[in-house]
PDB file of C-alpha atoms in Angstrom:
ATOM      1  CA  MET A   1      77.037 -30.051  74.771  1.00  0.00           C
ATOM      2  CA  THR A   2      80.625 -29.198  75.813  1.00  0.00           C
ATOM      3  CA  GLU A   3      80.817 -27.820  79.063  1.00  0.00           C
ATOM      4  CA  GLY A   4      82.080 -24.126  79.626  1.00  0.00           C
ATOM      5  CA  ILE A   5      85.625 -23.807  80.947  1.00  0.00           C
ATOM      6  CA  ALA A   6      86.973 -21.619  83.671  1.00  0.00           C
ATOM      7  CA  ASP A   7      87.428 -18.354  81.463  1.00  0.00           C
ATOM      8  CA  GLY A   8      84.061 -18.676  79.878  1.00  0.00           C
ATOM      9  CA  ARG A   9      85.549 -19.555  76.390  1.00  0.00           C
ATOM     10  CA  ARG A  10      84.377 -22.655  74.748  1.00  0.00           C
ATOM     11  CA  LEU A  11      83.773 -24.326  71.361  1.00  0.00           C
ATOM     12  CA  HIS A  12      80.237 -23.665  70.245  1.00  0.00           C
ATOM     13  CA  ARG A  13      77.478 -25.626  68.642  1.00  0.00           C
ATOM     14  CA  PRO A  14      77.044 -24.272  65.279  1.00  0.00           C
ATOM     15  CA  ALA A  15      74.402 -21.494  65.141  1.00  0.00           C
ATOM     16  CA  PRO A  16      71.737 -21.959  62.192  1.00  0.00           C
ATOM     17  CA  ALA A  17      73.820 -22.776  59.199  1.00  0.00           C
ATOM     18  CA  PRO A  18      73.976 -20.539  56.055  1.00  0.00           C
ATOM     19  CA  GLU A  19      71.949 -23.188  54.223  1.00  0.00           C
ATOM     20  CA  ALA A  20      68.988 -22.169  56.680  1.00  0.00           C
ATOM     21  CA  MET A  21      69.021 -18.809  55.342  1.00  0.00           C
ATOM     22  CA  PRO A  22      66.243 -17.587  53.060  1.00  0.00           C
ATOM     23  CA  ARG A  23      66.487 -18.947  49.671  1.00  0.00           C
ATOM     24  CA  PRO A  24      68.236 -16.436  47.566  1.00  0.00           C
ATOM     25  CA  LEU A  25      66.260 -15.143  44.535  1.00  0.00           C
ATOM     26  CA  LEU A  26      69.343 -15.095  42.473  1.00  0.00           C
ATOM     27  CA  SER A  27      71.123 -18.483  43.238  1.00  0.00           C
ATOM     28  CA  GLN A  28      74.803 -18.766  43.356  1.00  0.00           C
ATOM     29  CA  ARG A  29      74.694 -20.678  40.072  1.00  0.00           C
ATOM     30  CA  ALA A  30      72.537 -18.146  38.347  1.00  0.00           C
ATOM     31  CA  GLU A  31      74.890 -15.402  39.374  1.00  0.00           C
ATOM     32  CA  GLU A  32      77.983 -17.288  38.219  1.00  0.00           C
ATOM     33  CA  ARG A  33      76.243 -17.590  35.011  1.00  0.00           C
ATOM     34  CA  LEU A  34      75.999 -13.662  34.572  1.00  0.00           C
ATOM     35  CA  GLY A  35      78.653 -11.935  32.765  1.00  0.00           C
ATOM     36  CA  PRO A  36      80.923  -9.431  34.593  1.00  0.00           C
ATOM     37  CA  ARG A  37      78.893  -6.450  33.296  1.00  0.00           C
ATOM     38  CA  HIS A  38      75.594  -7.888  34.663  1.00  0.00           C
ATOM     39  CA  ARG A  39      77.217  -8.383  38.185  1.00  0.00           C
ATOM     40  CA  GLN A  40      78.568  -4.768  38.007  1.00  0.00           C
ATOM     41  CA  VAL A  41      75.218  -3.376  37.244  1.00  0.00           C
ATOM     42  CA  LEU A  42      73.772  -5.385  40.250  1.00  0.00           C
ATOM     43  CA  ASP A  43      76.461  -3.792  42.240  1.00  0.00           C
ATOM     44  CA  GLN A  44      75.764  -0.444  41.063  1.00  0.00           C
ATOM     45  CA  LEU A  45      71.954  -0.892  41.526  1.00  0.00           C
ATOM     46  CA  GLU A  46      72.660  -1.686  45.128  1.00  0.00           C
ATOM     47  CA  GLN A  47      74.859   1.285  45.789  1.00  0.00           C
ATOM     48  CA  LEU A  48      71.978   3.352  44.134  1.00  0.00           C
ATOM     49  CA  PHE A  49      69.052   1.962  46.046  1.00  0.00           C
ATOM     50  CA  LEU A  50      70.874   2.164  49.449  1.00  0.00           C
ATOM     51  CA  GLU A  51      71.666   5.893  48.739  1.00  0.00           C
ATOM     52  CA  GLU A  52      68.700   7.030  47.169  1.00  0.00           C
ATOM     53  CA  GLY A  53      65.764   4.557  47.542  1.00  0.00           C
ATOM     54  CA  PHE A  54      63.897   2.919  44.671  1.00  0.00           C
ATOM     55  CA  ALA A  55      60.310   3.836  44.750  1.00  0.00           C
ATOM     56  CA  GLY A  56      60.454   7.098  42.722  1.00  0.00           C
ATOM     57  CA  ILE A  57      62.660   6.046  39.800  1.00  0.00           C
ATOM     58  CA  SER A  58      61.650   4.386  36.547  1.00  0.00           C
ATOM     59  CA  VAL A  59      63.561   1.503  34.499  1.00  0.00           C
ATOM     60  CA  ARG A  60      64.599   4.179  32.135  1.00  0.00           C
ATOM     61  CA  GLU A  61      66.154   6.338  34.938  1.00  0.00           C
ATOM     62  CA  LEU A  62      67.673   3.235  36.345  1.00  0.00           C
ATOM     63  CA  ALA A  63      69.390   2.407  33.139  1.00  0.00           C
ATOM     64  CA  ALA A  64      70.694   5.864  32.694  1.00  0.00           C
ATOM     65  CA  ASN A  65      72.043   5.999  36.225  1.00  0.00           C
ATOM     66  CA  VAL A  66      74.054   2.802  35.957  1.00  0.00           C
ATOM     67  CA  GLY A  67      74.999   3.329  32.332  1.00  0.00           C
ATOM     68  CA  CYS A  68      73.384   0.338  30.800  1.00  0.00           C
ATOM     69  CA  SER A  69      70.303  -0.526  28.470  1.00  0.00           C
ATOM     70  CA  ARG A  70      67.068  -1.230  29.696  1.00  0.00           C
ATOM     71  CA  ARG A  71      67.389  -4.613  27.965  1.00  0.00           C
ATOM     72  CA  THR A  72      70.218  -5.317  30.350  1.00  0.00           C
ATOM     73  CA  LEU A  73      67.995  -4.677  33.450  1.00  0.00           C
ATOM     74  CA  TYR A  74      65.313  -6.868  32.018  1.00  0.00           C
ATOM     75  CA  GLU A  75      67.648  -9.593  31.524  1.00  0.00           C
ATOM     76  CA  LEU A  76      68.278  -9.422  35.231  1.00  0.00           C
ATOM     77  CA  ALA A  77      64.626  -9.447  36.191  1.00  0.00           C
ATOM     78  CA  PRO A  78      61.329  -9.168  34.091  1.00  0.00           C
ATOM     79  CA  SER A  79      60.050  -6.096  36.019  1.00  0.00           C
ATOM     80  CA  LYS A  80      61.274  -3.138  38.071  1.00  0.00           C
ATOM     81  CA  ASP A  81      59.588  -4.645  41.181  1.00  0.00           C
ATOM     82  CA  GLU A  82      61.302  -7.906  40.842  1.00  0.00           C
ATOM     83  CA  LEU A  83      64.689  -6.183  40.097  1.00  0.00           C
ATOM     84  CA  VAL A  84      64.237  -4.469  43.423  1.00  0.00           C
ATOM     85  CA  LEU A  85      63.961  -7.613  45.193  1.00  0.00           C
ATOM     86  CA  VAL A  86      66.937  -9.352  43.512  1.00  0.00           C
ATOM     87  CA  VAL A  87      69.156  -6.274  44.410  1.00  0.00           C
ATOM     88  CA  LEU A  88      67.811  -6.211  48.047  1.00  0.00           C
ATOM     89  CA  ASP A  89      67.961 -10.006  48.618  1.00  0.00           C
ATOM     90  CA  ARG A  90      71.546 -10.227  47.028  1.00  0.00           C
ATOM     91  CA  PHE A  91      72.556  -7.202  49.488  1.00  0.00           C
ATOM     92  CA  LEU A  92      71.112  -8.942  52.569  1.00  0.00           C
ATOM     93  CA  HIS A  93      72.512 -12.385  51.858  1.00  0.00           C
ATOM     94  CA  ARG A  94      75.988 -11.017  51.451  1.00  0.00           C
ATOM     95  CA  VAL A  95      75.729  -8.893  54.789  1.00  0.00           C
ATOM     96  CA  GLY A  96      74.449 -12.095  56.475  1.00  0.00           C
ATOM     97  CA  ARG A  97      77.186 -14.260  55.462  1.00  0.00           C
ATOM     98  CA  THR A  98      79.718 -11.478  56.443  1.00  0.00           C
ATOM     99  CA  ALA A  99      78.063 -11.517  59.830  1.00  0.00           C
ATOM    100  CA  LEU A 100      78.145 -15.350  60.259  1.00  0.00           C
ATOM    101  CA  ASP A 101      81.867 -15.363  59.081  1.00  0.00           C
ATOM    102  CA  ALA A 102      82.639 -12.792  61.881  1.00  0.00           C
ATOM    103  CA  ILE A 103      81.710 -15.170  64.639  1.00  0.00           C
ATOM    104  CA  ASP A 104      84.619 -16.909  66.374  1.00  0.00           C
ATOM    105  CA  ARG A 105      83.359 -20.173  67.676  1.00  0.00           C
ATOM    106  CA  GLU A 106      86.077 -19.889  70.557  1.00  0.00           C
ATOM    107  CA  GLN A 107      84.871 -16.623  71.846  1.00  0.00           C
ATOM    108  CA  SER A 108      82.586 -16.370  74.820  1.00  0.00           C
ATOM    109  CA  HIS A 109      79.013 -16.270  73.850  1.00  0.00           C
ATOM    110  CA  ALA A 110      78.817 -12.577  74.543  1.00  0.00           C
ATOM    111  CA  ASP A 111      81.686 -11.905  72.229  1.00  0.00           C
ATOM    112  CA  CYS A 112      79.902 -13.986  69.555  1.00  0.00           C
ATOM    113  CA  ILE A 113      76.739 -11.962  69.800  1.00  0.00           C
ATOM    114  CA  ARG A 114      78.954  -8.812  69.459  1.00  0.00           C
ATOM    115  CA  SER A 115      80.847 -10.109  66.472  1.00  0.00           C
ATOM    116  CA  TYR A 116      77.607 -11.359  64.694  1.00  0.00           C
ATOM    117  CA  PHE A 117      76.067  -7.765  65.006  1.00  0.00           C
ATOM    118  CA  ARG A 118      79.224  -5.939  64.214  1.00  0.00           C
ATOM    119  CA  GLY A 119      79.674  -8.150  61.092  1.00  0.00           C
ATOM    120  CA  GLY A 120      76.208  -6.914  59.821  1.00  0.00           C
ATOM    121  CA  VAL A 121      77.397  -3.254  60.127  1.00  0.00           C
ATOM    122  CA  GLU A 122      76.904  -2.736  56.493  1.00  0.00           C
ATOM    123  CA  LEU A 123      73.401  -2.443  57.212  1.00  0.00           C
ATOM    124  CA  GLN A 124      73.986   0.917  58.540  1.00  0.00           C
ATOM    125  CA  ARG A 125      74.497   2.000  54.837  1.00  0.00           C
ATOM    126  CA  LEU A 126      70.804   2.143  54.602  1.00  0.00           C
ATOM    127  CA  SER A 127      69.505   5.691  53.830  1.00  0.00           C
ATOM    128  CA  GLN A 128      66.459   7.034  55.357  1.00  0.00           C
ATOM    129  CA  THR A 129      64.880   7.091  51.911  1.00  0.00           C
ATOM    130  CA  PHE A 130      65.735   3.526  51.333  1.00  0.00           C
ATOM    131  CA  ALA A 131      64.158   2.716  54.606  1.00  0.00           C
ATOM    132  CA  GLU A 132      60.921   4.576  53.938  1.00  0.00           C
ATOM    133  CA  ASP A 133      60.702   2.817  50.480  1.00  0.00           C
ATOM    134  CA  LEU A 134      60.974  -0.461  52.166  1.00  0.00           C
ATOM    135  CA  ALA A 135      58.271   0.279  54.571  1.00  0.00           C
ATOM    136  CA  ASP A 136      55.907   1.199  51.793  1.00  0.00           C
ATOM    137  CA  ASP A 137      56.655  -1.809  49.612  1.00  0.00           C
ATOM    138  CA  PRO A 138      54.822  -4.868  50.849  1.00  0.00           C
ATOM    139  CA  ALA A 139      56.987  -7.407  48.816  1.00  0.00           C
ATOM    140  CA  ALA A 140      60.348  -5.806  49.915  1.00  0.00           C
ATOM    141  CA  ARG A 141      59.012  -5.612  53.612  1.00  0.00           C
ATOM    142  CA  ARG A 142      58.207  -9.403  53.405  1.00  0.00           C
ATOM    143  CA  LEU A 143      61.559 -10.211  51.969  1.00  0.00           C
ATOM    144  CA  LEU A 144      63.439  -8.142  54.748  1.00  0.00           C
ATOM    145  CA  ASP A 145      61.268  -9.839  57.377  1.00  0.00           C
ATOM    146  CA  ARG A 146      62.404 -13.396  56.078  1.00  0.00           C
ATOM    147  CA  HIS A 147      65.997 -12.211  56.668  1.00  0.00           C
ATOM    148  CA  PHE A 148      65.143 -10.618  59.916  1.00  0.00           C
ATOM    149  CA  ARG A 149      63.671 -13.867  61.232  1.00  0.00           C
ATOM    150  CA  TYR A 150      67.036 -15.723  60.387  1.00  0.00           C
ATOM    151  CA  VAL A 151      68.948 -13.085  62.163  1.00  0.00           C
ATOM    152  CA  MET A 152      66.586 -13.916  65.112  1.00  0.00           C
ATOM    153  CA  ALA A 153      67.313 -17.454  64.965  1.00  0.00           C
ATOM    154  CA  VAL A 154      71.051 -17.137  65.025  1.00  0.00           C
ATOM    155  CA  THR A 155      70.745 -14.768  67.952  1.00  0.00           C
ATOM    156  CA  GLU A 156      68.396 -16.784  70.006  1.00  0.00           C
ATOM    157  CA  GLU A 157      70.697 -19.732  69.493  1.00  0.00           C
ATOM    158  CA  LEU A 158      73.789 -17.932  70.737  1.00  0.00           C
ATOM    159  CA  VAL A 159      71.742 -16.619  73.769  1.00  0.00           C
ATOM    160  CA  ALA A 160      70.405 -20.045  74.505  1.00  0.00           C
ATOM    161  CA  GLU A 161      73.915 -21.459  74.487  1.00  0.00           C
ATOM    162  CA  GLY A 162      75.089 -18.727  76.857  1.00  0.00           C
ATOM    163  CA  VAL A 163      72.300 -19.467  79.160  1.00  0.00           C
ATOM    164  CA  ALA A 164      73.092 -23.370  79.063  1.00  0.00           C
ATOM    165  CA  ALA A 165      76.712 -22.663  79.687  1.00  0.00           C
ATOM    166  CA  GLY A 166      76.096 -20.189  82.687  1.00  0.00           C
ATOM    167  CA  GLU A 167      77.487 -17.339  81.038  1.00  0.00           C
ATOM    168  CA  PHE A 168      74.103 -15.638  80.919  1.00  0.00           C
ATOM    169  CA  ARG A 169      71.351 -15.457  83.465  1.00  0.00           C
ATOM    170  CA  GLN A 170      68.068 -17.665  83.093  1.00  0.00           C
ATOM    171  CA  VAL A 171      66.576 -15.229  80.551  1.00  0.00           C
ATOM    172  CA  SER A 172      64.329 -15.952  77.515  1.00  0.00           C
ATOM    173  CA  PRO A 173      66.463 -16.337  74.477  1.00  0.00           C
ATOM    174  CA  ALA A 174      63.675 -15.252  72.168  1.00  0.00           C
ATOM    175  CA  ILE A 175      62.985 -12.039  74.078  1.00  0.00           C
ATOM    176  CA  VAL A 176      66.754 -11.182  74.124  1.00  0.00           C
ATOM    177  CA  ALA A 177      67.130 -11.965  70.307  1.00  0.00           C
ATOM    178  CA  GLY A 178      64.002  -9.754  69.665  1.00  0.00           C
ATOM    179  CA  VAL A 179      65.602  -6.821  71.653  1.00  0.00           C
ATOM    180  CA  LEU A 180      68.831  -7.201  70.001  1.00  0.00           C
ATOM    181  CA  ALA A 181      67.624  -7.796  66.409  1.00  0.00           C
ATOM    182  CA  GLY A 182      64.667  -5.413  66.784  1.00  0.00           C
ATOM    183  CA  SER A 183      67.045  -2.485  68.080  1.00  0.00           C
ATOM    184  CA  GLY A 184      69.426  -3.071  65.049  1.00  0.00           C
ATOM    185  CA  LEU A 185      66.677  -2.746  62.711  1.00  0.00           C
ATOM    186  CA  TYR A 186      65.343   0.346  64.323  1.00  0.00           C
ATOM    187  CA  PHE A 187      68.671   1.925  64.031  1.00  0.00           C
ATOM    188  CA  ASN A 188      68.704   1.563  60.433  1.00  0.00           C
ATOM    189  CA  GLN A 189      65.555   3.318  59.946  1.00  0.00           C
ATOM    190  CA  VAL A 190      65.938   6.463  62.060  1.00  0.00           C
ATOM    191  CA  GLU A 191      68.278   9.370  62.425  1.00  0.00           C
ATOM    192  CA  ILE A 192      70.476   8.616  65.396  1.00  0.00           C
ATOM    193  CA  THR A 193      73.345  11.031  66.299  1.00  0.00           C
ATOM    194  CA  HIS A 194      75.198   8.611  68.564  1.00  0.00           C
ATOM    195  CA  PRO A 195      78.538   7.746  66.766  1.00  0.00           C
ATOM    196  CA  ASP A 196      78.046   3.972  67.254  1.00  0.00           C
ATOM    197  CA  PRO A 197      74.386   3.063  68.516  1.00  0.00           C
ATOM    198  CA  THR A 198      75.002  -0.576  67.812  1.00  0.00           C
ATOM    199  CA  ASP A 199      77.975  -0.952  70.147  1.00  0.00           C
ATOM    200  CA  GLU A 200      76.006   1.079  72.779  1.00  0.00           C
ATOM    201  CA  MET A 201      73.001  -1.313  72.390  1.00  0.00           C
ATOM    202  CA  LEU A 202      75.051  -4.346  72.605  1.00  0.00           C
ATOM    203  CA  ASP A 203      76.707  -3.159  75.837  1.00  0.00           C
ATOM    204  CA  LEU A 204      73.461  -2.389  77.394  1.00  0.00           C
ATOM    205  CA  VAL A 205      71.699  -5.584  76.596  1.00  0.00           C
ATOM    206  CA  ILE A 206      74.696  -7.927  77.115  1.00  0.00           C
ATOM    207  CA  ARG A 207      75.621  -6.540  80.357  1.00  0.00           C
ATOM    208  CA  SER A 208      71.942  -6.953  81.538  1.00  0.00           C
ATOM    209  CA  ILE A 209      72.042 -10.637  80.900  1.00  0.00           C
ATOM    210  CA  LEU A 210      75.462 -11.731  82.192  1.00  0.00           C
ATOM    211  CA  ALA A 211      75.293 -14.251  85.061  1.00  0.00           C
TER     212      ALA A 211
END
C-alpha cells in the first residue's frame, strides 16, 4: 500500500468495485433493449414511488398515473410486486454509482468518506410514506439490505485505509462503517428538522476518529 504523504493526501486502493454491487434485477443490457417510452415509464414510476409510496396503489392506478397501459407495465415486470423491486433496484444502483463516482482517489480518507455519502444525497428524496412501505414489504426490505451491505463494505474499506495510513485512530472500521451507514439510513426514514443532517453526522463521526 502506498504510504501517506505529509499533507494526508494519497492515492487510494480502490474501494469495492462497482462490479461487486448487488446484481441488478434489470441488467444494463436489458435496459438498453427497452424503448424510450419504457425507460420513461420506469423514471416516472420511480418519482411516483419516492413521493407517494407503492403499497396502496394498484396496477391500474399506476398505469393511469404515468399515462401508459397496464400491458406496458407488465412488459417491464410480470407483477406489481416485481415491478416495485425493479424500480427500487434501478434507483439504488443509480444512486450507488453516483456516490462511487463522487470519490476523488487523491483526497484524504476523511474527504473520500464525505464525498461518498454526499454523492448518495438523492436518497434524501425518500418520503416517509415510501420508507414505511419499504419497512412493511419483506422483499423490498431484503433488496434494500443488499445495497446497504455494499455501502457498508465501501465505507469500511475507506475507514480501514485511513487507519492504516495513520489518518484515523485505531478504530474498528466495521463499527465506524455501521454508525455512518446506519445513521444515513435512519435519516431517510424519520422527519428531521436539521437542514443538513448528513453533513452534521459526518462531522461528528469523522472528527471523533481523526488521529
